[in-house]
Coordinates of C-alpha atoms in Angstrom, one line a residue:
X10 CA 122.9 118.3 90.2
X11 CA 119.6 118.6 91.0
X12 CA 118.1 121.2 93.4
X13 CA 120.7 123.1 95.7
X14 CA 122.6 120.5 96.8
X15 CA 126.1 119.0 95.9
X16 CA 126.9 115.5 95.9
X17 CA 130.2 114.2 96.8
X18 CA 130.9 113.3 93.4
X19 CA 130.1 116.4 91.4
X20 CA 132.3 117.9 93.5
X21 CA 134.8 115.7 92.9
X22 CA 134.2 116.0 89.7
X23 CA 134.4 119.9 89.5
X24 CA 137.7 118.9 91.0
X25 CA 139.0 116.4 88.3
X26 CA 138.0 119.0 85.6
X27 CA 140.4 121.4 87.2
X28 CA 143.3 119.0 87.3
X29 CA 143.3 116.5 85.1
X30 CA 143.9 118.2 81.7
X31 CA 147.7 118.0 82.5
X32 CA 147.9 114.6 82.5
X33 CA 145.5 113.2 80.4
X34 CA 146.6 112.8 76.1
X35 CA 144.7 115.5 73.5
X36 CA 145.4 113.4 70.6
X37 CA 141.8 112.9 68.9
X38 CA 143.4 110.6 66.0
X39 CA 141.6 107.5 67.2
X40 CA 137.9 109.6 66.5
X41 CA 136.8 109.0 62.8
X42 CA 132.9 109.5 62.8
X43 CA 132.1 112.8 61.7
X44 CA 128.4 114.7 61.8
X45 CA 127.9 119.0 62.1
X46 CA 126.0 121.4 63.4
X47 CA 125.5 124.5 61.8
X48 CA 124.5 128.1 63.4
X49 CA 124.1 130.6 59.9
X50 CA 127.7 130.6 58.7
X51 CA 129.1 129.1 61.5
X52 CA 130.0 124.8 62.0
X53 CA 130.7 123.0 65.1
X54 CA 132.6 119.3 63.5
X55 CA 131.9 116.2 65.7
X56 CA 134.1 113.4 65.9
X57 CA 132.8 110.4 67.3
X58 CA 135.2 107.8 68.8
X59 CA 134.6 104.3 67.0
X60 CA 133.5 102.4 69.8
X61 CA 130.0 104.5 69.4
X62 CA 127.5 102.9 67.2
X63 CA 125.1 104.5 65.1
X64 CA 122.3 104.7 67.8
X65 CA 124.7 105.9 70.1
X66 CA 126.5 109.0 67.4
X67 CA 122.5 110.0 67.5
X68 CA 121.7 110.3 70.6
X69 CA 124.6 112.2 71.3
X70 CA 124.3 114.4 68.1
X71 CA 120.8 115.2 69.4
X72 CA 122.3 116.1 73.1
X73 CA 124.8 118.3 71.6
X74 CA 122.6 119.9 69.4
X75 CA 120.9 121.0 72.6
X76 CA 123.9 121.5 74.4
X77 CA 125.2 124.1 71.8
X78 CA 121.7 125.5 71.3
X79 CA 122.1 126.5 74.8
X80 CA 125.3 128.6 73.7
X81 CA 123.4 130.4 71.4
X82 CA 121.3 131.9 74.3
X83 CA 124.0 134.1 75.4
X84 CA 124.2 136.4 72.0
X85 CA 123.1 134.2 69.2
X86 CA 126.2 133.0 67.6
X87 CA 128.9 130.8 68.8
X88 CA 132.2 132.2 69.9
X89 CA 134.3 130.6 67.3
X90 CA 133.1 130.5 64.0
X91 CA 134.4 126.8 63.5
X92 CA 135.3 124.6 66.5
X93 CA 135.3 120.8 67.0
X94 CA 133.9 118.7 69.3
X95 CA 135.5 115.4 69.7
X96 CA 133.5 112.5 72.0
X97 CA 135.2 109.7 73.4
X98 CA 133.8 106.7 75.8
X99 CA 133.8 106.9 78.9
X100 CA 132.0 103.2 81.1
X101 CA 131.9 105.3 84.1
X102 CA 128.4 104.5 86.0
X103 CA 128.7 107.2 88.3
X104 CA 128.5 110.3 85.7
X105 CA 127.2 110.6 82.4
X106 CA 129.9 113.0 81.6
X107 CA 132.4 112.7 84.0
X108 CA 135.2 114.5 81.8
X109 CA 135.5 117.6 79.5
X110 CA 138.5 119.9 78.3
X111 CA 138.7 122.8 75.6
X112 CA 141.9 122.1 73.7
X113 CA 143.2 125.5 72.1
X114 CA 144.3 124.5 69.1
X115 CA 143.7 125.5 65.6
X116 CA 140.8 124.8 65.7
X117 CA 139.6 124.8 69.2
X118 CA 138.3 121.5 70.4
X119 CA 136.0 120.5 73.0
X120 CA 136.9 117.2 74.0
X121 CA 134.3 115.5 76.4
X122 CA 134.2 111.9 77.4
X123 CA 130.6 110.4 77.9
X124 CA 128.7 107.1 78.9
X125 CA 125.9 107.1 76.2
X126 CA 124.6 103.8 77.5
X127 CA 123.4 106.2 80.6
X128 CA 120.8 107.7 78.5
X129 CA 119.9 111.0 77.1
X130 CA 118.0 112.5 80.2
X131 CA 121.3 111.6 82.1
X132 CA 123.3 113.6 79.4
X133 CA 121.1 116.7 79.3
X134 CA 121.0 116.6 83.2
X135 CA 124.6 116.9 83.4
X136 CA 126.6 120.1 84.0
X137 CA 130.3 119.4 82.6
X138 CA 129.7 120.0 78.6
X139 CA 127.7 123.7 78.7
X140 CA 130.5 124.1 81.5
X141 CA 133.4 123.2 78.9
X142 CA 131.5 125.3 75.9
X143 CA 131.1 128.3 78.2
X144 CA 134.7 128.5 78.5
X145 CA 134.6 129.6 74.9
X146 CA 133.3 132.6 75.7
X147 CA 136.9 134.0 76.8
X148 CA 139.9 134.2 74.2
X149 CA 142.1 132.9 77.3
X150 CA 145.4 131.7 76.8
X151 CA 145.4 128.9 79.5
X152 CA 146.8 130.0 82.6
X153 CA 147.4 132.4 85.0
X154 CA 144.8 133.6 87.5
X155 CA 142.8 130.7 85.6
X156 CA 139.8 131.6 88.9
X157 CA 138.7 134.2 85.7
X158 CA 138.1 131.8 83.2
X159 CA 136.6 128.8 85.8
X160 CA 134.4 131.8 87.1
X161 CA 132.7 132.4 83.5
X162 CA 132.4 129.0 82.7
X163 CA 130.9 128.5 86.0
X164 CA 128.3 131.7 85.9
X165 CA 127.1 130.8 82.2
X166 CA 126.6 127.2 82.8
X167 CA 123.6 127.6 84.8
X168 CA 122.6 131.0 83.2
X169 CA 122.6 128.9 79.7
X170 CA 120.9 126.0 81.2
X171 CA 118.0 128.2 82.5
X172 CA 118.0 130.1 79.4
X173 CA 117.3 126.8 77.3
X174 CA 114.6 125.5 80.2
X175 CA 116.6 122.7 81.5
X176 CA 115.9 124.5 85.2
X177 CA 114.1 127.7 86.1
X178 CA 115.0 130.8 87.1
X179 CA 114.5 129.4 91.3
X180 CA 117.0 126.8 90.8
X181 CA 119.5 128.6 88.6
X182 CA 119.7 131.0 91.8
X183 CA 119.3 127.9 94.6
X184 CA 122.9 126.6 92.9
X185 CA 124.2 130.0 92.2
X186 CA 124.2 131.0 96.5
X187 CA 124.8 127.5 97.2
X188 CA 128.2 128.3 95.1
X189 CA 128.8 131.3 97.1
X190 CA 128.0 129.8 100.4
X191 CA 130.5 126.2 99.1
X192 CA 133.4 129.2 98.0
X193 CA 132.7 131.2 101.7
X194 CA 133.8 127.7 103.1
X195 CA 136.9 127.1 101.1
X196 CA 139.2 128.8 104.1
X197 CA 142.2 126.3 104.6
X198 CA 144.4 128.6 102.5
X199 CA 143.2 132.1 103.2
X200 CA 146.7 133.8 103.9
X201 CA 147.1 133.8 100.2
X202 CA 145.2 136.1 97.7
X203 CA 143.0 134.7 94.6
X204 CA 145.8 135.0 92.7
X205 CA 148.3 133.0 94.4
X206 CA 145.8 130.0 95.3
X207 CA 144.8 130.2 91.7
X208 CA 147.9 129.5 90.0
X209 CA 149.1 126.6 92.8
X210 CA 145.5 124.7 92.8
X211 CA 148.0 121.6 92.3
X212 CA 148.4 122.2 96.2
X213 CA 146.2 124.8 97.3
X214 CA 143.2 122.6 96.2
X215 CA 141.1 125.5 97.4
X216 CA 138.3 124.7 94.1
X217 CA 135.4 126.2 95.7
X218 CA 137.2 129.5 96.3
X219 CA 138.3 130.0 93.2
X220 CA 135.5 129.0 91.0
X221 CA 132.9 130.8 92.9
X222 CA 135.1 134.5 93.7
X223 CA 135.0 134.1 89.9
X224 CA 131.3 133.5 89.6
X225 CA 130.7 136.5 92.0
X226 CA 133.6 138.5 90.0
X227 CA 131.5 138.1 86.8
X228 CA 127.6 138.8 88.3
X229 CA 128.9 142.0 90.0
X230 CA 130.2 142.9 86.8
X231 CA 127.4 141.9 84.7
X232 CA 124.8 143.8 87.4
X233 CA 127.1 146.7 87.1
X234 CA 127.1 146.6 83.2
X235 CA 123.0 146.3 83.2
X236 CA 122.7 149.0 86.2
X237 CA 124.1 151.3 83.5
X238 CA 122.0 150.6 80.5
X239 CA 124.0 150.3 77.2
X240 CA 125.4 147.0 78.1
X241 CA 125.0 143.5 79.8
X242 CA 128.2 140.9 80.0
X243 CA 126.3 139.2 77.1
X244 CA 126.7 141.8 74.6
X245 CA 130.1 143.0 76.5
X246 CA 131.2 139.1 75.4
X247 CA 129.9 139.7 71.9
X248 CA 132.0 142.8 71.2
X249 CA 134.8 140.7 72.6
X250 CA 134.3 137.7 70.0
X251 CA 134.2 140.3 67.2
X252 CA 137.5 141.7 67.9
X253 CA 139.8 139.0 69.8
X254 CA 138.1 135.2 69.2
X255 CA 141.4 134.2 67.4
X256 CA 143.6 136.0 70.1
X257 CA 145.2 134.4 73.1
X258 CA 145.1 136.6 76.0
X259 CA 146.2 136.9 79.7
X260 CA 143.5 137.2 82.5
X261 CA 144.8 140.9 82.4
X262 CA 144.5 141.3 79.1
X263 CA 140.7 141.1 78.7
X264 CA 139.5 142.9 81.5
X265 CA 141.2 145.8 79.7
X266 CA 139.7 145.1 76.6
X267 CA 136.1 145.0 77.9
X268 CA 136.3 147.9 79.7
X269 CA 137.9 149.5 76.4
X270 CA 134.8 147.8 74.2
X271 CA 132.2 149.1 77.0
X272 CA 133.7 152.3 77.5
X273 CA 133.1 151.7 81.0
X274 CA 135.7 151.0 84.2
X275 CA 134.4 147.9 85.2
X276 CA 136.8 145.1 85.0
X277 CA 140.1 146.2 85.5
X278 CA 139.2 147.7 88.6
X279 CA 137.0 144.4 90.1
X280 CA 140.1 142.2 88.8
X281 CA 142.7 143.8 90.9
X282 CA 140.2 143.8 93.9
X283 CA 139.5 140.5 93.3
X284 CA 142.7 138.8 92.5
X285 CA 143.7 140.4 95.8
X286 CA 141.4 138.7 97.9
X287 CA 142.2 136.4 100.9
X288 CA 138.6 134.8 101.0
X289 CA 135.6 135.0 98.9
X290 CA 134.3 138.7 98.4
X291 CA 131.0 139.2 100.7
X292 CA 127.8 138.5 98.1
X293 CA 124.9 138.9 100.6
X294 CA 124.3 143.0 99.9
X295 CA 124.0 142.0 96.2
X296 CA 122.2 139.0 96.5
X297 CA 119.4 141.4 98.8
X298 CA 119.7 144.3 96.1
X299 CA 118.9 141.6 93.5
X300 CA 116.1 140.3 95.8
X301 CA 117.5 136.7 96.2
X302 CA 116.4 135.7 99.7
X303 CA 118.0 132.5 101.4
X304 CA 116.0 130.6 103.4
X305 CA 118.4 129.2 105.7
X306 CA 116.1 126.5 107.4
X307 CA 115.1 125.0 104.0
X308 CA 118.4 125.9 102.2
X309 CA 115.9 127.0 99.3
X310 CA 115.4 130.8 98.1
X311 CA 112.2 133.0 97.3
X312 CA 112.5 136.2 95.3
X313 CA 111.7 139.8 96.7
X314 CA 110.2 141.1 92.9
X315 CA 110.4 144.6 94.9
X316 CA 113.9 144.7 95.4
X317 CA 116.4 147.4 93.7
X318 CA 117.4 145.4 91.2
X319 CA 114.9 142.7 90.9
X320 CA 114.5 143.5 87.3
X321 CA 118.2 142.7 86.5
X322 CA 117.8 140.0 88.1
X323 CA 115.5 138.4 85.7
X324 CA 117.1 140.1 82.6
X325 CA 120.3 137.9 84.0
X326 CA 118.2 134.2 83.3
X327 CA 116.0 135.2 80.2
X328 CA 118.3 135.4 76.5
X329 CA 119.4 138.7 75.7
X330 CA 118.5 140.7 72.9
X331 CA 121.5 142.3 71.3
X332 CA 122.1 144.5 68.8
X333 CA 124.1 143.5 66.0
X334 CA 127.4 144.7 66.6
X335 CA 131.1 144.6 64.9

């Protein structure tokens, strides 16, 4: 997705992602081509599907290995200590990867189906696989108020994808308010809170909304986090790997237990306000405070480096230096 605009089928694609893993099969018996990636102690398994030939399990060994790379940005280790990844064909012309899904099993599995015949700049262009690893980030058990685990995927994917250079720190912010500005517009359901349009996306179809309430749920808290010093939502997400990785938890459950990890009272109180919501929180004093300026006749953005929190603003795209923590 190039630049600030959204094409009609990445959104429909966002869309698909959304829906589709309640109808589509998680058996991975038919993959039987194996390679690894290793992080220290840590192993991500692949399982190739055996329609991929050996040019093929390469070039998509080498985009993962960049894809997961791009993981590491956010506090230098993976969230799970062992996961899977499992690729499966896809001969759709119209996306390179044009469907993903974490499967929380034991272990967790990344499933993501891919055109390799596409290329490798197609593959690394792509959005949907650092979407699906970002989702690793959270020990969430699956559903309920799910616009909190869509919003982090949604955040880190272009955080991660700046991080690694795939985009700078302009563009990263061009598709971040073009998020905000999609969500804004997502009003045919607005007599219900976040909540409620959330857990009935089968209906509410309101996609926008809740991916991008959750993006802004997650920068406010992550400004919020830096604005005090001690923490960012990178090393707030580490502490939470350390103690809960092989938990399952409710929406509710981890906002408690990152405020309780960053002694702070952060989360629970922006989760209430947010799942409470009837239409996209309003962004634009943040955005100004962060020295993101839109400009509305170009739909492109230019940076105010004097702003109150300009600084935070770039920590936010550059990868963090944490301490090591248990």
């Amino acid at each position: 997705m190039p630049g600030i605009a959204i094409s009609k089928y990445s959104h429909m694609k966002m869309i698909l992602l959304l829906v589709l893993p309640y109808f589509l099969p998680t058996s991975t018996s038919a993959s039987t081509q194996y390679d690894e990636i290793a992080n220290q102690d840590q192993l991500v398994s692949i399982h190739f599907d055996d329609s991929l030939n050996a040019a093929e399990r390469e070039l998509t060994q080498q985009w993962l290995k960049e894809v997961t790379g791009a993981l590491l940005t956010v506090y230098g280790k993976f969230p799970q200590k062992n996961f899977d990844i499992t690729i499966k064909r896809s001969s759709s012309r119209s996306s390179p990867v044009p469907w993903g899904q974490v499967e929380r099993g034991k272990p967790v599995n990344v499933l993501l189906v891919i055109n390799p015949d596409l290329g490798y700049d197609e593959l690394i262009s792509d959005w949907t696989a650092f979407h699906e690893l970002s989702h690793l980030l959270l020990p969430y058990r699956g559903y309920g108020n799910i616009w909190l685990s869509e919003g982090l995927a949604t955040y880190y994917q272009n955080i991660i994808q700046a991080r690694s250079g795939l985009f700078d720190e302009t563009e990263m912010w061009q598709k971040i308010v073009a998020g905000f500005t999609r969500g804004s517009n997502d009003q045919r359901w607005r007599h219900l809170n976040l909540t409620d349009v959330s857990d009935n996306l089968g209906e509410t179809r309101q996609f926008m909304r809740v991916h991008w309430s959750g993006v802004l749920f997650w920068l406010t808290a992550d400004v919020a986090l830096r604005k005090q010093g001690k923490y960012s939502l990178d090393s707030a997400l580490k502490r939470l790997q350390y103690c809960c990785a092989k938990r399952s938890m409710s929406a509710e459950a981890i906002v408690r237990e990152l405020d309780e990890l960053t002694n702070e009272n952060i989360f629970v109180p922006l989760f209430n306000k947010y799942s409470k919501s009837y239409s996209i929180p309003a962004y634009e004093v943040l955005l100004d405070d962060l020295g993101v300026k839109q400009k509305q006749s170009t739909d492109g953005i230019t940076f105010n480096d004097n702003a109150l929190l300009a600084l935070i603003r770039q920590q936010i795209s550059r990868r963090s230096v944490i301490r090591n923590e248990s």
